[in-house]
Coordinates of C-alpha atoms in Angstrom, one line a residue:
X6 CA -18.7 -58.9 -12.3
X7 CA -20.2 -55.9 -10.7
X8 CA -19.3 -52.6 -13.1
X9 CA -17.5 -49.5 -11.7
X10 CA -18.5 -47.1 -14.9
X11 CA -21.5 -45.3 -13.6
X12 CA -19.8 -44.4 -10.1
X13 CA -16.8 -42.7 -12.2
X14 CA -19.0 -40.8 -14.5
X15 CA -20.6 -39.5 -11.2
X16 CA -17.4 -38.5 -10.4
X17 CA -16.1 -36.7 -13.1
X18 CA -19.5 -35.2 -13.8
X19 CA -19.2 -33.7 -10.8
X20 CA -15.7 -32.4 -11.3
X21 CA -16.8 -31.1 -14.9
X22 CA -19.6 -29.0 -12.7
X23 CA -17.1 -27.1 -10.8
X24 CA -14.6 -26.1 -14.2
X25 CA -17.7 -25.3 -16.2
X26 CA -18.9 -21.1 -16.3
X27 CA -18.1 -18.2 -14.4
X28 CA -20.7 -18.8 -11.1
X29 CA -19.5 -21.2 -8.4
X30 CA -21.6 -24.3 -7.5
X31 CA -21.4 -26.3 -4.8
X32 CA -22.9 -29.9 -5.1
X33 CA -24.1 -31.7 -2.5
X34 CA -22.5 -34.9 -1.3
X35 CA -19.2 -33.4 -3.1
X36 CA -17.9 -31.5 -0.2
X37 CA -16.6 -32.4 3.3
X38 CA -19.6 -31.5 5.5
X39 CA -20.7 -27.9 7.0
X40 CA -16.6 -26.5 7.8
X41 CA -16.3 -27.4 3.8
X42 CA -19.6 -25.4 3.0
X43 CA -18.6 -22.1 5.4
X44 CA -15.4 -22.0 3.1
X45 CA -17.1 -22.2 -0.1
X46 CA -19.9 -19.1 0.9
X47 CA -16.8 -17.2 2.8
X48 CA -15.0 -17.6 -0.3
X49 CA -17.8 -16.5 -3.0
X50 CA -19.6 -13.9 -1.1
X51 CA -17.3 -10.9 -0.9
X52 CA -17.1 -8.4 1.9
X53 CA -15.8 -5.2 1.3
X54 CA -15.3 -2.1 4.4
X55 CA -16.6 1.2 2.6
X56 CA -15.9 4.7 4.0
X57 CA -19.3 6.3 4.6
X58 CA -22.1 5.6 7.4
X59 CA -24.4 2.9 7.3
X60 CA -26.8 5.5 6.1
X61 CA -24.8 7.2 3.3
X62 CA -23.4 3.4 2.2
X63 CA -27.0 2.2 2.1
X64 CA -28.0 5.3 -0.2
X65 CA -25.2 4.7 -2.5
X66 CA -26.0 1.2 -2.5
X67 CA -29.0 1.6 -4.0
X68 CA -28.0 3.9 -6.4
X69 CA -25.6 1.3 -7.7
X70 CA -28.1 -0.8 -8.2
X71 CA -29.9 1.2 -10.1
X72 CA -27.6 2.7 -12.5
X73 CA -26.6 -2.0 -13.3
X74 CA -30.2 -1.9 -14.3
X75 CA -30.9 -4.2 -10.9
X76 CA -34.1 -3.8 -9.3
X77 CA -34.3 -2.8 -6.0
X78 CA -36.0 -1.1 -2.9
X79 CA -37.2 2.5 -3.7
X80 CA -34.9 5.0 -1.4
X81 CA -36.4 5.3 2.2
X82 CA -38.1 1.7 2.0
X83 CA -35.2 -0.2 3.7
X84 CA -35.1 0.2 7.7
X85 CA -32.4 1.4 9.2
X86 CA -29.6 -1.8 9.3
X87 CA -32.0 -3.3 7.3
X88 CA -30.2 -6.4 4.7
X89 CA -31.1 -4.6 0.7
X90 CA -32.8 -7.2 -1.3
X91 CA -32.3 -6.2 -5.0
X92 CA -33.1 -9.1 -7.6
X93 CA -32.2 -10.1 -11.7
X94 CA -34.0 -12.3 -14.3
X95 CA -31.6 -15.2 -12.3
X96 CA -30.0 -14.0 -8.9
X97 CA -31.5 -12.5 -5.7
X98 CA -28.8 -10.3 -4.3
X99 CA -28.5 -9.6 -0.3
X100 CA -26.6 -6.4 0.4
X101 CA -26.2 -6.6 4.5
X102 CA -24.3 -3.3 6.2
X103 CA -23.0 -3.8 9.2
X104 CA -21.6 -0.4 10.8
X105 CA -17.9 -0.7 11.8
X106 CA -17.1 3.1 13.1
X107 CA -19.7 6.0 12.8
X108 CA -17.8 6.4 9.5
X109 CA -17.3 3.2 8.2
X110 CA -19.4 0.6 7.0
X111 CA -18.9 -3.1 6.2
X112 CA -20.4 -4.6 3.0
X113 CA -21.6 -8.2 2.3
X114 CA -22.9 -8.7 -1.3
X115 CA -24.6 -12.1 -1.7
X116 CA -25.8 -13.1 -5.0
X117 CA -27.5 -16.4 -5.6
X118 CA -28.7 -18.2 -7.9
X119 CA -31.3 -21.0 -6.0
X120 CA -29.4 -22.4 -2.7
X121 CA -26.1 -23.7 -4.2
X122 CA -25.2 -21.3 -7.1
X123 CA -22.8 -18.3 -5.7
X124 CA -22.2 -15.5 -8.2
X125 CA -19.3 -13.9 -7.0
X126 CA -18.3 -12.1 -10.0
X127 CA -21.2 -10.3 -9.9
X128 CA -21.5 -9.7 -6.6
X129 CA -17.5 -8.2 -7.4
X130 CA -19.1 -5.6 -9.9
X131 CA -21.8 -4.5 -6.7
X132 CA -19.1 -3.3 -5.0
X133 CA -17.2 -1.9 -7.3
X134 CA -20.1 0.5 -8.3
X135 CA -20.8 1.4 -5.0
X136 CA -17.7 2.6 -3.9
X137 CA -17.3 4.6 -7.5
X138 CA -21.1 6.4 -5.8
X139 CA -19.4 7.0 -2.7
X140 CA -16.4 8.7 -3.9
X141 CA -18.9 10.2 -6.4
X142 CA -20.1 14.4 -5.5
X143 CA -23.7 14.3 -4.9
X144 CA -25.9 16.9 -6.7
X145 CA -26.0 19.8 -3.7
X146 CA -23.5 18.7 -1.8
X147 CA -21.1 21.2 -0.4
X148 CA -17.4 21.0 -1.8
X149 CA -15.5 19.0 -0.2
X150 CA -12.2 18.0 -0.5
X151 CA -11.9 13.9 -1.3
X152 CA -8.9 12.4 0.7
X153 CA -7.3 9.3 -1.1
X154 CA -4.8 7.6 1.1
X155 CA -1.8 4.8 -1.2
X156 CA 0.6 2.3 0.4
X157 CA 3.9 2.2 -2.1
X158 CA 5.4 -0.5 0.2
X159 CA 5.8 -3.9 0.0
X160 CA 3.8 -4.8 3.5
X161 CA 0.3 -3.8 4.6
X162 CA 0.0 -0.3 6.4
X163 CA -2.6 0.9 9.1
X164 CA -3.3 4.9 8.5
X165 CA -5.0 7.2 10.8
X166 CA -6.7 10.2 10.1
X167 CA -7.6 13.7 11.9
X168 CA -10.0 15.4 10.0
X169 CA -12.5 18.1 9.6
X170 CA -15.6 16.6 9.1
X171 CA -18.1 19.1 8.4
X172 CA -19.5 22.1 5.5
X173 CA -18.7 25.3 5.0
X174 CA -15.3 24.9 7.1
X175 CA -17.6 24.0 9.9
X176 CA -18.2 20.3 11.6
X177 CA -16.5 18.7 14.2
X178 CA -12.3 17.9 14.2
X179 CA -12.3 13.9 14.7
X180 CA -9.8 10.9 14.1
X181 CA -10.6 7.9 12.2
X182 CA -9.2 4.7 11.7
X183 CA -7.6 2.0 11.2
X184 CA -7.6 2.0 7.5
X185 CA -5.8 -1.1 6.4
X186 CA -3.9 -0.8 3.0
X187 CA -2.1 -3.6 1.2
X188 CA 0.7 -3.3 -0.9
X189 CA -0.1 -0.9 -3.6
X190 CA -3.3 0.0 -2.9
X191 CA -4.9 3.1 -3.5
X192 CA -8.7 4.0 -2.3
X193 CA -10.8 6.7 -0.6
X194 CA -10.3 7.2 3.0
X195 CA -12.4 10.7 3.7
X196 CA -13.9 14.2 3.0
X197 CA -13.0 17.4 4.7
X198 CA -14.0 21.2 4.5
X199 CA -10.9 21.7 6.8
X200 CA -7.9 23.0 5.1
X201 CA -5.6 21.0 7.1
X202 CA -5.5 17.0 7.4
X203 CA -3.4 14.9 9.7
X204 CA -2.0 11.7 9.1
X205 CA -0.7 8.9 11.1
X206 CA 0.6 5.5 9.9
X207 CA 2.7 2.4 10.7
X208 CA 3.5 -0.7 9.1
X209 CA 1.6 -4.4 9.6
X210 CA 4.9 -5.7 9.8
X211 CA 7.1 -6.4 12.8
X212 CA 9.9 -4.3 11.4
X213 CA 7.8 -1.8 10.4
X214 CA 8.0 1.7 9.4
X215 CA 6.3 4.7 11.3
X216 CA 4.8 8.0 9.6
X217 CA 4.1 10.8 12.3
X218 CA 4.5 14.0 13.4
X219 CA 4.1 16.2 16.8
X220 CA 0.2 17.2 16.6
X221 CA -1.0 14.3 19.4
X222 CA -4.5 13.1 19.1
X223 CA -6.4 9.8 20.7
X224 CA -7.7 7.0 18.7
X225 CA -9.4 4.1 20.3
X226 CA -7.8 4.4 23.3
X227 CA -3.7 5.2 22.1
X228 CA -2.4 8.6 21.5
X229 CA -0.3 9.2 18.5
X230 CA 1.1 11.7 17.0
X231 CA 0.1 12.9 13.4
X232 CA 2.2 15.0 10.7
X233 CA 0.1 17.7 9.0
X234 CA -0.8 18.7 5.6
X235 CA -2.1 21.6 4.1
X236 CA -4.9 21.1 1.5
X237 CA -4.6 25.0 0.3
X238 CA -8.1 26.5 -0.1
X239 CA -10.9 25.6 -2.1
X240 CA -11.7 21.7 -2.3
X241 CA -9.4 19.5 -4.0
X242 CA -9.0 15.9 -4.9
X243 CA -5.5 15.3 -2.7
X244 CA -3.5 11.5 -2.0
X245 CA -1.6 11.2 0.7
X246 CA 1.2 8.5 -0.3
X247 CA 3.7 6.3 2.0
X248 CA 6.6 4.9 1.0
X249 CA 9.4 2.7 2.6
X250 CA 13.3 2.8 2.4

């Protein structure tokens, strides 16, 4: 009689892979075919959209390297739009930006261990560190005022913002968006020298909530109207929250 024990050790061996540590693995012959492997890298290589140009998000980027001990490119070595190779005793990382508005950058972190070994946790703590750079002063950098933006509702919210952007209460008065907020969170939208900042929001949902004023400005190709605040004078770390009924 044939036996059926080595097939089911296969089988739970390869279960026992995918429980076992902290990296994901993916094992060939396990998974349904190519749709199955474009979940599993979607999955466990985070993305992340960062406020900053691809420039200034590349900089940061490798600063954040270096301060997690990572090696990496020495500043002014990566082309412009150029994927950041950084690597560890075990993972070569793949930092690709990929500019979303002259203001806003979109990060992909790719740490991997070989060709099947994803370490998304990792790649997590790449992030993290780079937006704590970004939101970080530089060393002679004029003062700016840090704009934090917080959804206190229960549904995602899209915010606008009319800004400032500039030194020395100079620059060039511009509108950016969308930033999309879920529930509760909190995170850094922009910097201004302006002492005014104008805010427009509304909620993802279809019965949802609308933050505005009368000061009218376009933004990508609708005209809405933004409520103002006033920042006072001298830079300031300032969070403009919403809340719903």
């Amino acid at each position: 009689m044939r036996s059926i024990k080595t097939p089911i050790l296969l089988a739970l061996f390869s279960t026992s892979l995918w429980l076992c540590g902290c990296a994901q693995i993916l094992i060939p012959g396990t998974l349904a075919g190519a749709g199955e492997y474009m979940r599993y890298t979607t999955t466990n290589v985070p993305k992340r959209t960062l406020t900053g140009s691809q420039r200034q998000v590349c900089a940061a980027a490798l600063r954040a390297l270096k301060k997690m001990n990572i090696k990496a490119p020495a500043p002014g070595s990566t082309a412009a739009g150029s994927p950041i190779t950084a690597t560890t005793a075990e993972l070569i990382i793949t930092i690709t930006l990929e500019a979303v508005t002259p203001t806003t950058t979109r990060v992909t972190v790719d740490a991997a261990k070989g060709q099947i070994v994803k370490d998304k946790a990792t790649a997590e703590k790449i992030l993290d560190q780079l937006q704590a750079e970004l939101a970080a002063p530089q060393p002679g950098s004029p003062d700016l005022s840090r704009i934090f933006i917080k959804n206190n509702c229960n549904n995602s919210i899209d915010v606008a913002i009319h800004y400032l952007n500039g030194s020395n209460g100079a620059g060039t008065w511009q509108s950016d968006g969308w930033f999309r907020l879920a529930p509760a969170e909190n995170r850094s939208a922009v910097k201004t020298s302006g002492r005014y900042i104008y805010f427009y929001a509304v909620s993802s949902a279809d019965y949802g909530s609308e933050w505005g004023g009368d000061y009218f400005q376009s933004l990508q190709g609708g005209r809405y109207g933004f409520f103002k605040v006033d920042l006072g004078t001298g830079a300031v770390d300032f969070t403009q929250s919403f809340n719903c009924d």
